[in-house]
Coordinates of C-alpha atoms and ligand atoms in Angstrom, one line a residue:
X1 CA -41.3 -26.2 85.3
X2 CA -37.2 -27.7 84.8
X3 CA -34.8 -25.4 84.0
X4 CA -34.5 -27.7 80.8
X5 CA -38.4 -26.6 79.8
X6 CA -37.7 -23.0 80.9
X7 CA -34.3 -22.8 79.2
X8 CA -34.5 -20.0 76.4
X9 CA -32.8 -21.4 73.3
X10 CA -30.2 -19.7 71.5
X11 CA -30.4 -16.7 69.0
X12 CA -29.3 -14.4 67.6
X13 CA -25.4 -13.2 68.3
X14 CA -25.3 -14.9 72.2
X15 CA -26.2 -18.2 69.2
X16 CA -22.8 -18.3 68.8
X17 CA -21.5 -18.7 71.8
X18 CA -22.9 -22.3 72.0
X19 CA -21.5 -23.0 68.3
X20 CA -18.0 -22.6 70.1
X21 CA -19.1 -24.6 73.4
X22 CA -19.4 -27.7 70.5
X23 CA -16.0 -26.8 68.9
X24 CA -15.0 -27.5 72.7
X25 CA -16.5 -30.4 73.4
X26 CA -15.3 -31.9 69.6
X27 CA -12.0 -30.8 71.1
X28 CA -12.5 -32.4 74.6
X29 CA -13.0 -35.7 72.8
X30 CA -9.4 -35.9 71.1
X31 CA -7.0 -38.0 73.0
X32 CA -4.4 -35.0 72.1
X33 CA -6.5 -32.7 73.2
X34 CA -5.0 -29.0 73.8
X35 CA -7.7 -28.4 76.5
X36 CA -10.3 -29.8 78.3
X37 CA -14.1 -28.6 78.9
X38 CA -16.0 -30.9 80.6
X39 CA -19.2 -28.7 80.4
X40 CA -18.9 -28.2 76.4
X41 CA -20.9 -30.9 75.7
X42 CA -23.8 -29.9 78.1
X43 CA -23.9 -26.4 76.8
X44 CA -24.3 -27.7 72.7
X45 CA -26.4 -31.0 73.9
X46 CA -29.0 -27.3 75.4
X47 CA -28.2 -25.5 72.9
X48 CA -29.4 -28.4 70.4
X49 CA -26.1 -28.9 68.7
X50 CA -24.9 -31.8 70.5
X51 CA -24.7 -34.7 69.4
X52 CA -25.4 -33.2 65.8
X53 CA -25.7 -30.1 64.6
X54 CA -26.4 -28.7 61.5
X55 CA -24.3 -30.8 58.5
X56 CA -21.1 -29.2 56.8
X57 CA -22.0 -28.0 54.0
X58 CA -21.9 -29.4 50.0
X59 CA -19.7 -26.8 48.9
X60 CA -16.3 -28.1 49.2
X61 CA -15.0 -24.1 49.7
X62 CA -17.7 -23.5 52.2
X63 CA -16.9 -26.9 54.2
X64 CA -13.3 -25.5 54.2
X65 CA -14.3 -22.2 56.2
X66 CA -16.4 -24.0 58.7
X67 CA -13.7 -26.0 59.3
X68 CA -11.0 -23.1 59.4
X69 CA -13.3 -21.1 61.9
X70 CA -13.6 -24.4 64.1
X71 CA -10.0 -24.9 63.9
X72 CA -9.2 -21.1 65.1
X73 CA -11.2 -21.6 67.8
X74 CA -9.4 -24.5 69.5
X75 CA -6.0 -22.8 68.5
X76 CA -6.9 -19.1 70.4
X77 CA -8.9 -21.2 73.5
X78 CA -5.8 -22.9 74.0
X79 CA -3.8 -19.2 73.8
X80 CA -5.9 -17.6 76.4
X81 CA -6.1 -20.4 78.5
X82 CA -1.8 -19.9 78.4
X83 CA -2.6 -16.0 78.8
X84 CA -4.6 -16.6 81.9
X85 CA -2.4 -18.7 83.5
X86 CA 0.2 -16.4 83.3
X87 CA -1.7 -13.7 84.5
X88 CA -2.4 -15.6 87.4
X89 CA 1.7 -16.4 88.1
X90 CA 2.0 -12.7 87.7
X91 CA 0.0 -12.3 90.6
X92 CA -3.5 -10.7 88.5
X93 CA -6.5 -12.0 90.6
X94 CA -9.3 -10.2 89.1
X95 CA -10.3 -11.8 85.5
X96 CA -13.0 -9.9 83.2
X97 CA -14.4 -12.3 80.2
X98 CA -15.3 -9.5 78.2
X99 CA -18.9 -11.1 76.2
X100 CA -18.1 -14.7 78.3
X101 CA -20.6 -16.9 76.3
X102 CA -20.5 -20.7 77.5
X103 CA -16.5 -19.9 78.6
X104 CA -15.8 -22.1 81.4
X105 CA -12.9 -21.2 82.5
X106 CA -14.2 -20.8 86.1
X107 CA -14.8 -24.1 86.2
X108 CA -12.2 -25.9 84.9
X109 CA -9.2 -24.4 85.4
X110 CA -7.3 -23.9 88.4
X111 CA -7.5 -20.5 90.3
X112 CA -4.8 -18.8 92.8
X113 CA -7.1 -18.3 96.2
X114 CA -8.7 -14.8 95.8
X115 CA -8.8 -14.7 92.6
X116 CA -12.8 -13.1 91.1
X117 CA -13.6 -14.0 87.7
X118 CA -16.3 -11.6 86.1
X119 CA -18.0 -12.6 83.1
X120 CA -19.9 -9.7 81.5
X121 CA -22.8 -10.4 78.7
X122 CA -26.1 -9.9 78.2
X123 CA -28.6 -11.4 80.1
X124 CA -29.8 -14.2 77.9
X125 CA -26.8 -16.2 77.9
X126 CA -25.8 -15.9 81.1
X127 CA -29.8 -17.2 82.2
X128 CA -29.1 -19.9 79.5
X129 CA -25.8 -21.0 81.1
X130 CA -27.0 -20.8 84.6
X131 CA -29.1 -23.2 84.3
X132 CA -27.4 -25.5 82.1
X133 CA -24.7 -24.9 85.0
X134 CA -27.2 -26.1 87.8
X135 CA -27.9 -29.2 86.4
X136 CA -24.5 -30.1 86.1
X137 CA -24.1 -29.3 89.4
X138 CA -21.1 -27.1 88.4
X139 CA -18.9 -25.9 91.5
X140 CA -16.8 -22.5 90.4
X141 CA -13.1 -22.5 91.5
X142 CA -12.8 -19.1 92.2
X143 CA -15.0 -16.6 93.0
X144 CA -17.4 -16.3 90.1
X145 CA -19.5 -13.0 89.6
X146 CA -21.7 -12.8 86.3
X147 CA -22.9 -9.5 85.2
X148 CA -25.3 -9.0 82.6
X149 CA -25.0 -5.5 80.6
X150 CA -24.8 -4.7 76.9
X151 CA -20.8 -3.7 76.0
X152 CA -22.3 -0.8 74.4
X153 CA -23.8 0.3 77.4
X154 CA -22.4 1.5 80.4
X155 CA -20.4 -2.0 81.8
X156 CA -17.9 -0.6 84.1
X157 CA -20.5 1.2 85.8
X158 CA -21.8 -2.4 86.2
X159 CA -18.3 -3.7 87.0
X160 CA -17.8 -1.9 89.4
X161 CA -21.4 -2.1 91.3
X162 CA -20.5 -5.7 91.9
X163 CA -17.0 -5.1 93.2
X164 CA -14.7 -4.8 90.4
X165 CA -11.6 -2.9 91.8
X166 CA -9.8 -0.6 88.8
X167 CA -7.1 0.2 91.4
X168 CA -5.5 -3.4 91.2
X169 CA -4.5 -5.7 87.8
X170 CA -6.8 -6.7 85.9
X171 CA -6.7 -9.6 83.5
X172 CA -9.5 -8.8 80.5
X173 CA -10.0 -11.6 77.6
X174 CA -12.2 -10.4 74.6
X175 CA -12.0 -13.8 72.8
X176 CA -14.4 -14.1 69.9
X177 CA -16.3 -10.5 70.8
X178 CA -14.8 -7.7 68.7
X179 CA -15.8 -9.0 65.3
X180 CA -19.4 -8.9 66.4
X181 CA -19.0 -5.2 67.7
X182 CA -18.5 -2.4 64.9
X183 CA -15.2 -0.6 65.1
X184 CA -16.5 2.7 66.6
X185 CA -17.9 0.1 69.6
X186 CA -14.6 -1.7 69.5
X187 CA -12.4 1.8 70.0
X188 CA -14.9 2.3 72.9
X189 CA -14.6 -0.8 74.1
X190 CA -10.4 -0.2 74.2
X191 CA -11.1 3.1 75.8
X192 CA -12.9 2.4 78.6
X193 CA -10.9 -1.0 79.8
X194 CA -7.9 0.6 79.4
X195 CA -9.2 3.5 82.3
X196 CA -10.5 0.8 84.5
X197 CA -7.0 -0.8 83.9
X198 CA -3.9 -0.4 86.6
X199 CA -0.3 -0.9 85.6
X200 CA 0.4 -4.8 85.2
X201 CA -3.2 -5.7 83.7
X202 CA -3.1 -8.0 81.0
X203 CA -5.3 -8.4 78.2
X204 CA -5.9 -11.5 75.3
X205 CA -7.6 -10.0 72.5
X206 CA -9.1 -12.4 69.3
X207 CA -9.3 -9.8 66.2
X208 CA -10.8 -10.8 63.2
X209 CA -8.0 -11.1 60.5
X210 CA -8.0 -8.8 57.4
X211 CA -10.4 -9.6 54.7
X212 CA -12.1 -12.1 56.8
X213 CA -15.7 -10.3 56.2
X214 CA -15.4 -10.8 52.7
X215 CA -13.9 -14.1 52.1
X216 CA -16.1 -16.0 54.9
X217 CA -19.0 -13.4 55.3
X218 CA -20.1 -13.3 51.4
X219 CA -22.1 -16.2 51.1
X220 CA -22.6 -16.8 54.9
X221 CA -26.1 -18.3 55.6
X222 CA -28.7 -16.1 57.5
X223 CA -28.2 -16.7 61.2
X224 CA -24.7 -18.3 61.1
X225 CA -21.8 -16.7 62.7
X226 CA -20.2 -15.1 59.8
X227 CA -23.2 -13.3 58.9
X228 CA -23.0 -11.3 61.7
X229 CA -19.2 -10.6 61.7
X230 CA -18.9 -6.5 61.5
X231 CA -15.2 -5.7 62.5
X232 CA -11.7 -6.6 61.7
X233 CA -8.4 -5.9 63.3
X234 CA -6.4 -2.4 62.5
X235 CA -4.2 -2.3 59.6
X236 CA -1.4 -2.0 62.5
X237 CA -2.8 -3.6 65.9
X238 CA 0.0 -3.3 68.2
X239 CA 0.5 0.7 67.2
X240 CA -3.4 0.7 68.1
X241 CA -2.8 -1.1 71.5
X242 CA 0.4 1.3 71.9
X243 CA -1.8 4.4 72.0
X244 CA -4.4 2.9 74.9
X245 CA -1.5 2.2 76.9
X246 CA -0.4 -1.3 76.3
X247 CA 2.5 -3.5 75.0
X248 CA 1.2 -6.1 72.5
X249 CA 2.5 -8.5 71.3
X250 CA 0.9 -10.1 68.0
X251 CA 0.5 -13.8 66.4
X252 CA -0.9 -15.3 64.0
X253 CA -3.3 -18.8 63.9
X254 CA -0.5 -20.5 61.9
X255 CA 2.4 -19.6 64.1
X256 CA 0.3 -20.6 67.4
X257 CA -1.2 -23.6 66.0
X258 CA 2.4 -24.8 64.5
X259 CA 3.7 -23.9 68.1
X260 CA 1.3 -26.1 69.8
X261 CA 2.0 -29.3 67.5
X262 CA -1.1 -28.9 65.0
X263 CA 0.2 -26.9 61.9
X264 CA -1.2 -25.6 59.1
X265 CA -0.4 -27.8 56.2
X266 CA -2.0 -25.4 53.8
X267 CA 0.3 -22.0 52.1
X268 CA -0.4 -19.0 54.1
X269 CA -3.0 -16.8 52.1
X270 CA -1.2 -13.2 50.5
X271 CA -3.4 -11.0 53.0
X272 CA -2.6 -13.0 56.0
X273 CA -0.1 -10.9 58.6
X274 CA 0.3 -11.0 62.2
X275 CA -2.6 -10.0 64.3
X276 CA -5.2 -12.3 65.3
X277 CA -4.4 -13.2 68.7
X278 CA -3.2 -10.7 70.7
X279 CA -1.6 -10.2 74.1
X280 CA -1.0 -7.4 76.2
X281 CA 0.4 -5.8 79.6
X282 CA -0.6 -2.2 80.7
X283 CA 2.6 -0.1 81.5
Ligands
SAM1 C1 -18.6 -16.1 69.6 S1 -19.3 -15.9 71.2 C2 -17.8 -16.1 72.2 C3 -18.1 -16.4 73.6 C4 -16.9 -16.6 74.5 N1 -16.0 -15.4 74.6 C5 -16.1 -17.8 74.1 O1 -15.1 -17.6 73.4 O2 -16.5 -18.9 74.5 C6 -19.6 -14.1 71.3 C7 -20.2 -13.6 72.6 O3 -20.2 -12.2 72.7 C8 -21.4 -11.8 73.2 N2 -21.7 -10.4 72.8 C9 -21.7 -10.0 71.5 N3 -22.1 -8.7 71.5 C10 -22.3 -8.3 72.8 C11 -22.7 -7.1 73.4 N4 -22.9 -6.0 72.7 N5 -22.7 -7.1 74.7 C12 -22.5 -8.2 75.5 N6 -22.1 -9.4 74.9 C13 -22.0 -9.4 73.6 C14 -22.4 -12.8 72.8 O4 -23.6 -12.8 73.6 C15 -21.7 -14.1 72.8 O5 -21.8 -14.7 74.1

């Protein structure tokens, strides 16, 4: 059999992750584009979202959120992608993508020598990416070590059996994760990367923003990404970084997406504060 006829299709959460790899590859496609992901498009076109997917829908305030939650996706890519790269200039060379989906980052952007990227999620995905991966013929440009292990299982046990080193910096990205995780999982989540972080890891967090369950998750349809949102960020997210042991600093969609030349024309909602995308050192 292909990998294309063995390929397990998408469910459940690890679904979403290929919802995003299409935000990436609509992205790609812009001539202003604020990244590119040349293996977007073959992770959707596997996934069975490319070159359609299901249509936006009739209802003019349900089209608006599946265009808002396409729109934050590009903005906090772009963010991380930044975060990484700085990480890298401060000399980090091991990167954890905490629940990596179809990230690419390995792939397509460009790596110090020495640097190991882990990605960490369950198994499916990662079998699903593989071999969307070896038909493209994909070449990592680092050191590329998958690991496949439930985050509410015991993951740095499985870090660490394939060489993750808590004594040097790490650089950890949660982007897209924590609002599928509920908050007790997220607080344990915190915990244990902070005690497999050394002083001058980094971290780029994506937290859902307050009151996001109710206004997108309400009338969510079965199966879509919305439906299975659980979490939102603390009431006060850098105090909450503060006591695991980081510095944060806190943004918003609108300030990042105004600073990379694609504002927000609409008025910021009343409930909307600073919080969404976060980045962090460990002191
Ligand atoms: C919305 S996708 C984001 C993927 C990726 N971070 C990105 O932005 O491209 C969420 C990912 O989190 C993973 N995930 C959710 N819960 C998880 C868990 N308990 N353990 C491991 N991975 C999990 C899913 O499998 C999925 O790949």
């Amino acid at each position: 059999m292909t990998d294309e006829q063995e390929r397990v299709q998408p469910s459940g959460v690890w679904a979403t992750a290929v919802g995003v790899a299409r935000v990436r590859a609509l992205e790609t496609e812009r001539e202003n584009a604020l990244f590119r992901d040349p293996l977007a498009q073959a992770f959707a076109t596997a996934g069975g979202l490319w070159p359609s997917s299901p249509p936006l829908p009739d209802d003019e305030a349900a089209r608006r959120r599946r265009l808002t939650v396409s729109f934050s996706i590009v903005i906090r890519t772009k963010f991380l992608d930044d975060l990484l790269q700085q990480a890298s200039a401060s000399g980090v060379r091991q990167v954890v993508l905490l629940g990596a989906g179809m990230d690419s980052r390995a792939f397509r952007m460009d790596w110090p020598e020495g640097t190991r990227l882990f990605e960490v999620d369950t198994a499916a995905p990662l079998d699903f990416k593989a071999s969307v991966l070896r038909q493209e013929r994909a070449d990592a440009r680092c050191e590329r070590i998958t690991v496949a292990v439930d985050l509410r299982e015991d993951w740095p046990g499985a870090l660490a059996a394939v060489g993750h080193d808590p004594a040097v910096p790490t650089v950890w990205i949660a982007e897209g994760l924590l609002i599928y995780l509920p908050e007790d999982a997220v607080e344990l989540l915190l915990a244990r990367i902070s005690a497999q972080s050394a002083a001058g890891s980094r971290m780029g967090l994506t937290l859902g923003s307050r009151g996001v369950i109710e206004r997108f998750g309400a009338d969510a349809a079965p199966g879509s990404a919305a439906s299975m949102w659980v979490s939102e960020m603390p009431d006060d997210p850098v105090g909450w970084l503060a006591g695991h042991g980081w510095e944060a600093d806190s943004h918003t969609l609108r300030e990042r997406a105004a600073a990379y030349g694609r504002p927000i024309s609409t008025p910021p909602q009343r409930e909307e504060r600073p919080g969404g995308l976060i980045s962090a050192v460990r002191r």
